[in-house]
Amino acid sequence: YKHGVRNAVATLGTTLSQNQIKKMWNLSDKPYICFDGDQAGLDSAKIISLKVLKFLVPGKSFRFIFFPNEHDPDSFISEKSKEEFMFLKDKSKDLSEVIWEGLLESINDRTPESLAFLDEKINQISKTIVDKKVSIEYLRFLRSKKDDYFWRRKQTLDIKSRKNNHDFKTNINNLMLIVFMIFDEDYLTEFQEEISSIKLNDNFLEQERMKILE
């Protein structure tokens, strides 16, 4: 309050009752929740995000402000400034994003079994929401996030695979060049100028190239 944020209230703990949730919605359609930046605070935010789901109705939700590990809301605004606090507020995450990130953390690998488990968790979370319209939209949102995530991951793996393949071909070509330089004197004589002007990426092969040229 003394730093100019005058629409805040303490939870006196790290939980919220149904009554508190509905009272906050009487004051704001999307209240902001901000706990400590340590692991306990992060865990509390995840617990609250799951608890709120049941009571969601169209137009009502929550957003979550996350602090650096060494700060709680009071220490951050006291040590930094109201402006920096508001900057974190602008970067806050919507309830749906916090739910999705929690789901993603619940799977240890990307096997078909884990994907099936993730689908099951998405269905369970959606069914938690009493309001049918919001429940359907959450089901669509979370399934879309899952599809996008694994599509992007597949693309990343494909790019890495193509890069590794390119690197492999490059190394083979460099090695072949060294072999020709060693065993084909005519080749070396004919293309000495071109061979002298290039530089190989592999340090060992580059040193061999220089030795042969010398």
mmCIF file of N, CA and C in Angstrom, residues 17-115:
data_model
loop_
_atom_site.group_PDB
_atom_site.id
_atom_site.type_symbol
_atom_site.label_atom_id
_atom_site.label_comp_id
_atom_site.label_asym_id
_atom_site.label_seq_id
_atom_site.Cartn_x
_atom_site.Cartn_y
_atom_site.Cartn_z
ATOM 1 N N SER A 17 -10.004 -20.156 -0.239
ATOM 2 C CA SER A 17 -11.275 -20.880 -0.097
ATOM 3 C C SER A 17 -12.206 -20.492 -1.246
ATOM 4 N N GLN A 18 -13.245 -21.269 -1.432
ATOM 5 C CA GLN A 18 -14.234 -20.948 -2.463
ATOM 6 C C GLN A 18 -14.837 -19.575 -2.209
ATOM 7 N N ASN A 19 -15.088 -19.271 -0.949
ATOM 8 C CA ASN A 19 -15.671 -17.984 -0.593
ATOM 9 C C ASN A 19 -14.737 -16.835 -0.956
ATOM 10 N N GLN A 20 -13.434 -17.017 -0.698
ATOM 11 C CA GLN A 20 -12.453 -15.973 -1.031
ATOM 12 C C GLN A 20 -12.357 -15.776 -2.545
ATOM 13 N N ILE A 21 -12.375 -16.873 -3.272
ATOM 14 C CA ILE A 21 -12.296 -16.796 -4.735
ATOM 15 C C ILE A 21 -13.460 -15.982 -5.289
ATOM 16 N N LYS A 22 -14.653 -16.280 -4.824
ATOM 17 C CA LYS A 22 -15.842 -15.588 -5.349
ATOM 18 C C LYS A 22 -15.885 -14.137 -4.897
ATOM 19 N N LYS A 23 -15.374 -13.851 -3.701
ATOM 20 C CA LYS A 23 -15.325 -12.462 -3.233
ATOM 21 C C LYS A 23 -14.365 -11.644 -4.096
ATOM 22 N N MET A 24 -13.245 -12.242 -4.464
ATOM 23 C CA MET A 24 -12.297 -11.524 -5.329
ATOM 24 C C MET A 24 -12.907 -11.262 -6.693
ATOM 25 N N TRP A 25 -13.675 -12.210 -7.201
ATOM 26 C CA TRP A 25 -14.323 -12.018 -8.509
ATOM 27 C C TRP A 25 -15.387 -10.924 -8.456
ATOM 28 N N ASN A 26 -15.887 -10.625 -7.272
ATOM 29 C CA ASN A 26 -16.813 -9.497 -7.147
ATOM 30 C C ASN A 26 -16.094 -8.173 -7.353
ATOM 31 N N LEU A 27 -14.768 -8.167 -7.124
ATOM 32 C CA LEU A 27 -13.977 -6.945 -7.254
ATOM 33 C C LEU A 27 -13.258 -6.854 -8.591
ATOM 34 N N SER A 28 -12.930 -8.009 -9.176
ATOM 35 C CA SER A 28 -12.183 -8.016 -10.435
ATOM 36 C C SER A 28 -12.460 -9.305 -11.191
ATOM 37 N N ASP A 29 -12.567 -9.197 -12.514
ATOM 38 C CA ASP A 29 -12.785 -10.392 -13.324
ATOM 39 C C ASP A 29 -11.545 -11.275 -13.383
ATOM 40 N N LYS A 30 -10.353 -10.648 -13.249
ATOM 41 C CA LYS A 30 -9.098 -11.414 -13.284
ATOM 42 C C LYS A 30 -8.135 -10.893 -12.217
ATOM 43 N N PRO A 31 -8.317 -11.320 -10.974
ATOM 44 C CA PRO A 31 -7.364 -10.930 -9.926
ATOM 45 C C PRO A 31 -5.986 -11.527 -10.200
ATOM 46 N N TYR A 32 -4.961 -10.879 -9.653
ATOM 47 C CA TYR A 32 -3.584 -11.358 -9.800
ATOM 48 C C TYR A 32 -3.149 -12.053 -8.513
ATOM 49 N N ILE A 33 -2.548 -13.209 -8.660
ATOM 50 C CA ILE A 33 -2.011 -13.940 -7.513
ATOM 51 C C ILE A 33 -0.496 -13.877 -7.563
ATOM 52 N N CYS A 34 0.135 -13.510 -6.440
ATOM 53 C CA CYS A 34 1.603 -13.466 -6.413
ATOM 54 C C CYS A 34 2.113 -13.968 -5.073
ATOM 55 N N PHE A 35 2.725 -15.138 -5.097
ATOM 56 C CA PHE A 35 3.359 -15.711 -3.918
ATOM 57 C C PHE A 35 4.871 -15.497 -3.991
ATOM 58 N N ASP A 36 5.573 -16.045 -3.016
ATOM 59 C CA ASP A 36 7.032 -15.917 -2.997
ATOM 60 C C ASP A 36 7.653 -16.553 -4.241
ATOM 61 N N GLY A 37 8.867 -16.100 -4.565
ATOM 62 C CA GLY A 37 9.528 -16.607 -5.755
ATOM 63 C C GLY A 37 10.243 -17.929 -5.557
ATOM 64 N N ASP A 38 10.274 -18.451 -4.309
ATOM 65 C CA ASP A 38 10.965 -19.720 -4.068
ATOM 66 C C ASP A 38 10.093 -20.899 -4.504
ATOM 67 N N GLN A 39 10.628 -22.120 -4.316
ATOM 68 C CA GLN A 39 9.923 -23.309 -4.775
ATOM 69 C C GLN A 39 8.578 -23.478 -4.072
ATOM 70 N N ALA A 40 8.537 -23.135 -2.789
ATOM 71 C CA ALA A 40 7.283 -23.240 -2.040
ATOM 72 C C ALA A 40 6.216 -22.327 -2.637
ATOM 73 N N GLY A 41 6.643 -21.124 -3.030
ATOM 74 C CA GLY A 41 5.702 -20.192 -3.650
ATOM 75 C C GLY A 41 5.213 -20.683 -4.991
ATOM 76 N N LEU A 42 6.130 -21.256 -5.783
ATOM 77 C CA LEU A 42 5.749 -21.810 -7.091
ATOM 78 C C LEU A 42 4.777 -22.969 -6.930
ATOM 79 N N ASP A 43 5.061 -23.830 -5.945
ATOM 80 C CA ASP A 43 4.172 -24.972 -5.690
ATOM 81 C C ASP A 43 2.792 -24.497 -5.264
ATOM 82 N N SER A 44 2.750 -23.446 -4.436
ATOM 83 C CA SER A 44 1.468 -22.905 -3.979
ATOM 84 C C SER A 44 0.665 -22.356 -5.144
ATOM 85 N N ALA A 45 1.353 -21.687 -6.073
ATOM 86 C CA ALA A 45 0.665 -21.140 -7.249
ATOM 87 C C ALA A 45 0.031 -22.271 -8.073
ATOM 88 N N LYS A 46 0.759 -23.380 -8.218
ATOM 89 C CA LYS A 46 0.214 -24.517 -8.977
ATOM 90 C C LYS A 46 -0.999 -25.122 -8.283
ATOM 91 N N ILE A 47 -0.924 -25.217 -6.949
ATOM 92 C CA ILE A 47 -2.046 -25.771 -6.178
ATOM 93 C C ILE A 47 -3.271 -24.878 -6.327
ATOM 94 N N ILE A 48 -3.052 -23.568 -6.209
ATOM 95 C CA ILE A 48 -4.160 -22.612 -6.346
ATOM 96 C C ILE A 48 -4.761 -22.686 -7.750
ATOM 97 N N SER A 49 -3.902 -22.800 -8.757
ATOM 98 C CA SER A 49 -4.401 -22.837 -10.144
ATOM 99 C C SER A 49 -5.339 -24.020 -10.350
ATOM 100 N N LEU A 50 -5.018 -25.158 -9.758
ATOM 101 C CA LEU A 50 -5.881 -26.338 -9.894
ATOM 102 C C LEU A 50 -7.159 -26.185 -9.073
ATOM 103 N N LYS A 51 -7.054 -25.538 -7.919
ATOM 104 C CA LYS A 51 -8.230 -25.364 -7.061
ATOM 105 C C LYS A 51 -9.251 -24.418 -7.682
ATOM 106 N N VAL A 52 -8.748 -23.403 -8.366
ATOM 107 C CA VAL A 52 -9.632 -22.393 -8.962
ATOM 108 C C VAL A 52 -10.469 -22.983 -10.098
ATOM 109 N N LEU A 53 -9.916 -23.984 -10.782
ATOM 110 C CA LEU A 53 -10.563 -24.539 -11.978
ATOM 111 C C LEU A 53 -12.036 -24.852 -11.769
ATOM 112 N N LYS A 54 -12.345 -25.505 -10.671
ATOM 113 C CA LYS A 54 -13.713 -25.968 -10.406
ATOM 114 C C LYS A 54 -14.726 -24.841 -10.486
ATOM 115 N N PHE A 55 -14.308 -23.634 -10.087
ATOM 116 C CA PHE A 55 -15.250 -22.526 -9.946
ATOM 117 C C PHE A 55 -15.279 -21.583 -11.157
ATOM 118 N N LEU A 56 -14.506 -21.882 -12.172
ATOM 119 C CA LEU A 56 -14.447 -20.991 -13.332
ATOM 120 C C LEU A 56 -15.799 -20.858 -14.016
ATOM 121 N N VAL A 57 -16.083 -19.644 -14.418
ATOM 122 C CA VAL A 57 -17.282 -19.349 -15.216
ATOM 123 C C VAL A 57 -16.851 -18.411 -16.336
ATOM 124 N N PRO A 58 -17.644 -18.279 -17.383
ATOM 125 C CA PRO A 58 -17.257 -17.391 -18.489
ATOM 126 C C PRO A 58 -16.915 -15.981 -18.000
ATOM 127 N N GLY A 59 -15.761 -15.488 -18.426
ATOM 128 C CA GLY A 59 -15.357 -14.122 -18.107
ATOM 129 C C GLY A 59 -14.603 -13.966 -16.803
ATOM 130 N N LYS A 60 -14.488 -15.036 -15.995
ATOM 131 C CA LYS A 60 -13.799 -14.955 -14.709
ATOM 132 C C LYS A 60 -12.575 -15.875 -14.717
ATOM 133 N N SER A 61 -11.445 -15.346 -14.255
ATOM 134 C CA SER A 61 -10.245 -16.170 -14.221
ATOM 135 C C SER A 61 -9.247 -15.547 -13.249
ATOM 136 N N PHE A 62 -7.987 -15.974 -13.321
ATOM 137 C CA PHE A 62 -6.907 -15.428 -12.508
ATOM 138 C C PHE A 62 -5.663 -15.292 -13.363
ATOM 139 N N ARG A 63 -4.771 -14.399 -12.958
ATOM 140 C CA ARG A 63 -3.449 -14.301 -13.543
ATOM 141 C C ARG A 63 -2.418 -14.450 -12.429
ATOM 142 N N PHE A 64 -1.203 -14.879 -12.798
ATOM 143 C CA PHE A 64 -0.182 -15.186 -11.797
ATOM 144 C C PHE A 64 1.093 -14.389 -12.071
ATOM 145 N N ILE A 65 1.547 -13.663 -11.036
ATOM 146 C CA ILE A 65 2.799 -12.907 -11.115
ATOM 147 C C ILE A 65 3.889 -13.747 -10.447
ATOM 148 N N PHE A 66 5.011 -13.912 -11.134
ATOM 149 C CA PHE A 66 6.107 -14.718 -10.590
ATOM 150 C C PHE A 66 7.332 -13.841 -10.336
ATOM 151 N N PHE A 67 7.926 -14.020 -9.155
ATOM 152 C CA PHE A 67 9.072 -13.222 -8.735
ATOM 153 C C PHE A 67 10.368 -14.022 -8.840
ATOM 154 N N PRO A 68 11.507 -13.339 -8.882
ATOM 155 C CA PRO A 68 12.796 -14.050 -8.805
ATOM 156 C C PRO A 68 12.864 -14.871 -7.519
ATOM 157 N N ASN A 69 13.661 -15.902 -7.534
ATOM 158 C CA ASN A 69 13.717 -16.867 -6.430
ATOM 159 C C ASN A 69 13.969 -16.220 -5.072
ATOM 160 N N GLU A 70 14.762 -15.142 -5.041
ATOM 161 C CA GLU A 70 15.179 -14.563 -3.754
ATOM 162 C C GLU A 70 14.170 -13.550 -3.199
ATOM 163 N N HIS A 71 13.049 -13.348 -3.868
ATOM 164 C CA HIS A 71 12.117 -12.297 -3.454
ATOM 165 C C HIS A 71 10.719 -12.831 -3.148
ATOM 166 N N ASP A 72 10.051 -12.114 -2.230
ATOM 167 C CA ASP A 72 8.608 -12.245 -2.067
ATOM 168 C C ASP A 72 8.009 -10.923 -2.554
ATOM 169 N N PRO A 73 6.697 -10.793 -2.637
ATOM 170 C CA PRO A 73 6.123 -9.547 -3.170
ATOM 171 C C PRO A 73 6.590 -8.290 -2.439
ATOM 172 N N ASP A 74 6.661 -8.356 -1.106
ATOM 173 C CA ASP A 74 7.047 -7.171 -0.338
ATOM 174 C C ASP A 74 8.517 -6.811 -0.555
ATOM 175 N N SER A 75 9.409 -7.812 -0.494
ATOM 176 C CA SER A 75 10.835 -7.517 -0.649
ATOM 177 C C SER A 75 11.135 -7.010 -2.057
ATOM 178 N N PHE A 76 10.416 -7.528 -3.044
ATOM 179 C CA PHE A 76 10.676 -7.102 -4.417
ATOM 180 C C PHE A 76 10.335 -5.636 -4.623
ATOM 181 N N ILE A 77 9.136 -5.247 -4.221
ATOM 182 C CA ILE A 77 8.724 -3.859 -4.471
ATOM 183 C C ILE A 77 9.481 -2.895 -3.566
ATOM 184 N N SER A 78 9.928 -3.352 -2.380
ATOM 185 C CA SER A 78 10.699 -2.495 -1.481
ATOM 186 C C SER A 78 12.114 -2.279 -1.998
ATOM 187 N N GLU A 79 12.720 -3.343 -2.518
ATOM 188 C CA GLU A 79 14.097 -3.256 -3.005
ATOM 189 C C GLU A 79 14.159 -2.676 -4.415
ATOM 190 N N LYS A 80 13.169 -2.974 -5.229
ATOM 191 C CA LYS A 80 13.159 -2.498 -6.618
ATOM 192 C C LYS A 80 12.342 -1.210 -6.692
ATOM 193 N N SER A 81 11.157 -1.301 -7.257
ATOM 194 C CA SER A 81 10.286 -0.129 -7.379
ATOM 195 C C SER A 81 8.904 -0.585 -7.813
ATOM 196 N N LYS A 82 7.962 0.316 -7.703
ATOM 197 C CA LYS A 82 6.611 0.013 -8.165
ATOM 198 C C LYS A 82 6.622 -0.255 -9.664
ATOM 199 N N GLU A 83 7.464 0.502 -10.404
ATOM 200 C CA GLU A 83 7.516 0.356 -11.862
ATOM 201 C C GLU A 83 7.974 -1.052 -12.251
ATOM 202 N N GLU A 84 8.995 -1.559 -11.540
ATOM 203 C CA GLU A 84 9.477 -2.904 -11.854
ATOM 204 C C GLU A 84 8.458 -3.962 -11.450
ATOM 205 N N PHE A 85 7.725 -3.688 -10.380
ATOM 206 C CA PHE A 85 6.640 -4.593 -9.995
ATOM 207 C C PHE A 85 5.575 -4.629 -11.085
ATOM 208 N N MET A 86 5.224 -3.459 -11.604
ATOM 209 C CA MET A 86 4.208 -3.388 -12.649
ATOM 210 C C MET A 86 4.694 -4.057 -13.936
ATOM 211 N N PHE A 87 6.022 -4.007 -14.161
ATOM 212 C CA PHE A 87 6.591 -4.700 -15.317
ATOM 213 C C PHE A 87 6.371 -6.212 -15.191
ATOM 214 N N LEU A 88 6.606 -6.762 -13.987
ATOM 215 C CA LEU A 88 6.334 -8.191 -13.757
ATOM 216 C C LEU A 88 4.845 -8.485 -13.885
ATOM 217 N N LYS A 89 4.034 -7.546 -13.448
ATOM 218 C CA LYS A 89 2.580 -7.713 -13.561
ATOM 219 C C LYS A 89 2.173 -7.808 -15.032
ATOM 220 N N ASP A 90 2.793 -6.986 -15.873
ATOM 221 C CA ASP A 90 2.491 -7.024 -17.305
ATOM 222 C C ASP A 90 2.936 -8.337 -17.939
ATOM 223 N N LYS A 91 3.951 -8.988 -17.345
ATOM 224 C CA LYS A 91 4.448 -10.268 -17.857
ATOM 225 C C LYS A 91 3.771 -11.461 -17.183
ATOM 226 N N SER A 92 2.739 -11.207 -16.409
ATOM 227 C CA SER A 92 2.077 -12.282 -15.670
ATOM 228 C C SER A 92 1.480 -13.319 -16.616
ATOM 229 N N LYS A 93 1.244 -14.495 -16.075
ATOM 230 C CA LYS A 93 0.724 -15.606 -16.881
ATOM 231 C C LYS A 93 -0.746 -15.859 -16.580
ATOM 232 N N ASP A 94 -1.476 -16.159 -17.610
ATOM 233 C CA ASP A 94 -2.880 -16.497 -17.447
ATOM 234 C C ASP A 94 -3.008 -17.862 -16.781
ATOM 235 N N LEU A 95 -4.113 -18.068 -16.108
ATOM 236 C CA LEU A 95 -4.378 -19.333 -15.427
ATOM 237 C C LEU A 95 -4.186 -20.524 -16.365
ATOM 238 N N SER A 96 -4.684 -20.421 -17.575
ATOM 239 C CA SER A 96 -4.590 -21.535 -18.529
ATOM 240 C C SER A 96 -3.137 -21.893 -18.841
ATOM 241 N N GLU A 97 -2.262 -20.883 -18.917
ATOM 242 C CA GLU A 97 -0.851 -21.136 -19.185
ATOM 243 C C GLU A 97 -0.178 -21.833 -18.004
ATOM 244 N N VAL A 98 -0.534 -21.426 -16.788
ATOM 245 C CA VAL A 98 0.021 -22.057 -15.588
ATOM 246 C C VAL A 98 -0.414 -23.524 -15.521
ATOM 247 N N ILE A 99 -1.678 -23.777 -15.868
ATOM 248 C CA ILE A 99 -2.185 -25.153 -15.891
ATOM 249 C C ILE A 99 -1.407 -25.983 -16.909
ATOM 250 N N TRP A 100 -1.196 -25.426 -18.109
ATOM 251 C CA TRP A 100 -0.485 -26.159 -19.155
ATOM 252 C C TRP A 100 0.961 -26.452 -18.737
ATOM 253 N N GLU A 101 1.645 -25.482 -18.159
ATOM 254 C CA GLU A 101 3.031 -25.688 -17.736
ATOM 255 C C GLU A 101 3.124 -26.767 -16.654
ATOM 256 N N GLY A 102 2.136 -26.793 -15.765
ATOM 257 C CA GLY A 102 2.097 -27.833 -14.742
ATOM 258 C C GLY A 102 1.901 -29.209 -15.354
ATOM 259 N N LEU A 103 1.064 -29.285 -16.376
ATOM 260 C CA LEU A 103 0.844 -30.559 -17.078
ATOM 261 C C LEU A 103 2.127 -31.038 -17.745
ATOM 262 N N LEU A 104 2.821 -30.120 -18.376
ATOM 263 C CA LEU A 104 4.042 -30.471 -19.102
ATOM 264 C C LEU A 104 5.113 -30.989 -18.141
ATOM 265 N N GLU A 105 5.151 -30.431 -16.938
ATOM 266 C CA GLU A 105 6.129 -30.871 -15.942
ATOM 267 C C GLU A 105 5.803 -32.250 -15.382
ATOM 268 N N SER A 106 4.556 -32.697 -15.575
ATOM 269 C CA SER A 106 4.124 -33.970 -14.980
ATOM 270 C C SER A 106 4.565 -35.181 -15.786
ATOM 271 N N ILE A 107 5.084 -34.973 -17.000
ATOM 272 C CA ILE A 107 5.547 -36.099 -17.800
ATOM 273 C C ILE A 107 7.069 -36.076 -17.882
ATOM 274 N N ASN A 108 7.675 -37.249 -17.747
ATOM 275 C CA ASN A 108 9.131 -37.347 -17.671
ATOM 276 C C ASN A 108 9.791 -37.583 -19.016
ATOM 277 N N ASP A 109 9.038 -38.079 -19.976
ATOM 278 C CA ASP A 109 9.626 -38.360 -21.282
ATOM 279 C C ASP A 109 8.580 -38.100 -22.356
ATOM 280 N N ARG A 110 8.887 -38.462 -23.586
ATOM 281 C CA ARG A 110 7.981 -38.192 -24.701
ATOM 282 C C ARG A 110 7.572 -39.496 -25.393
ATOM 283 N N THR A 111 7.422 -40.540 -24.590
ATOM 284 C CA THR A 111 7.017 -41.836 -25.127
ATOM 285 C C THR A 111 5.513 -41.839 -25.392
ATOM 286 N N PRO A 112 5.019 -42.788 -26.198
ATOM 287 C CA PRO A 112 3.563 -42.891 -26.421
ATOM 288 C C PRO A 112 2.781 -43.031 -25.120
ATOM 289 N N GLU A 113 3.390 -43.752 -24.131
ATOM 290 C CA GLU A 113 2.707 -43.917 -22.849
ATOM 291 C C GLU A 113 2.543 -42.573 -22.137
ATOM 292 N N SER A 114 3.574 -41.747 -22.215
ATOM 293 C CA SER A 114 3.501 -40.428 -21.575
ATOM 294 C C SER A 114 2.495 -39.524 -22.279
ATOM 295 N N LEU A 115 2.432 -39.643 -23.603
ATOM 296 C CA LEU A 115 1.454 -38.851 -24.354
ATOM 297 C C LEU A 115 0.042 -39.248 -23.969
#
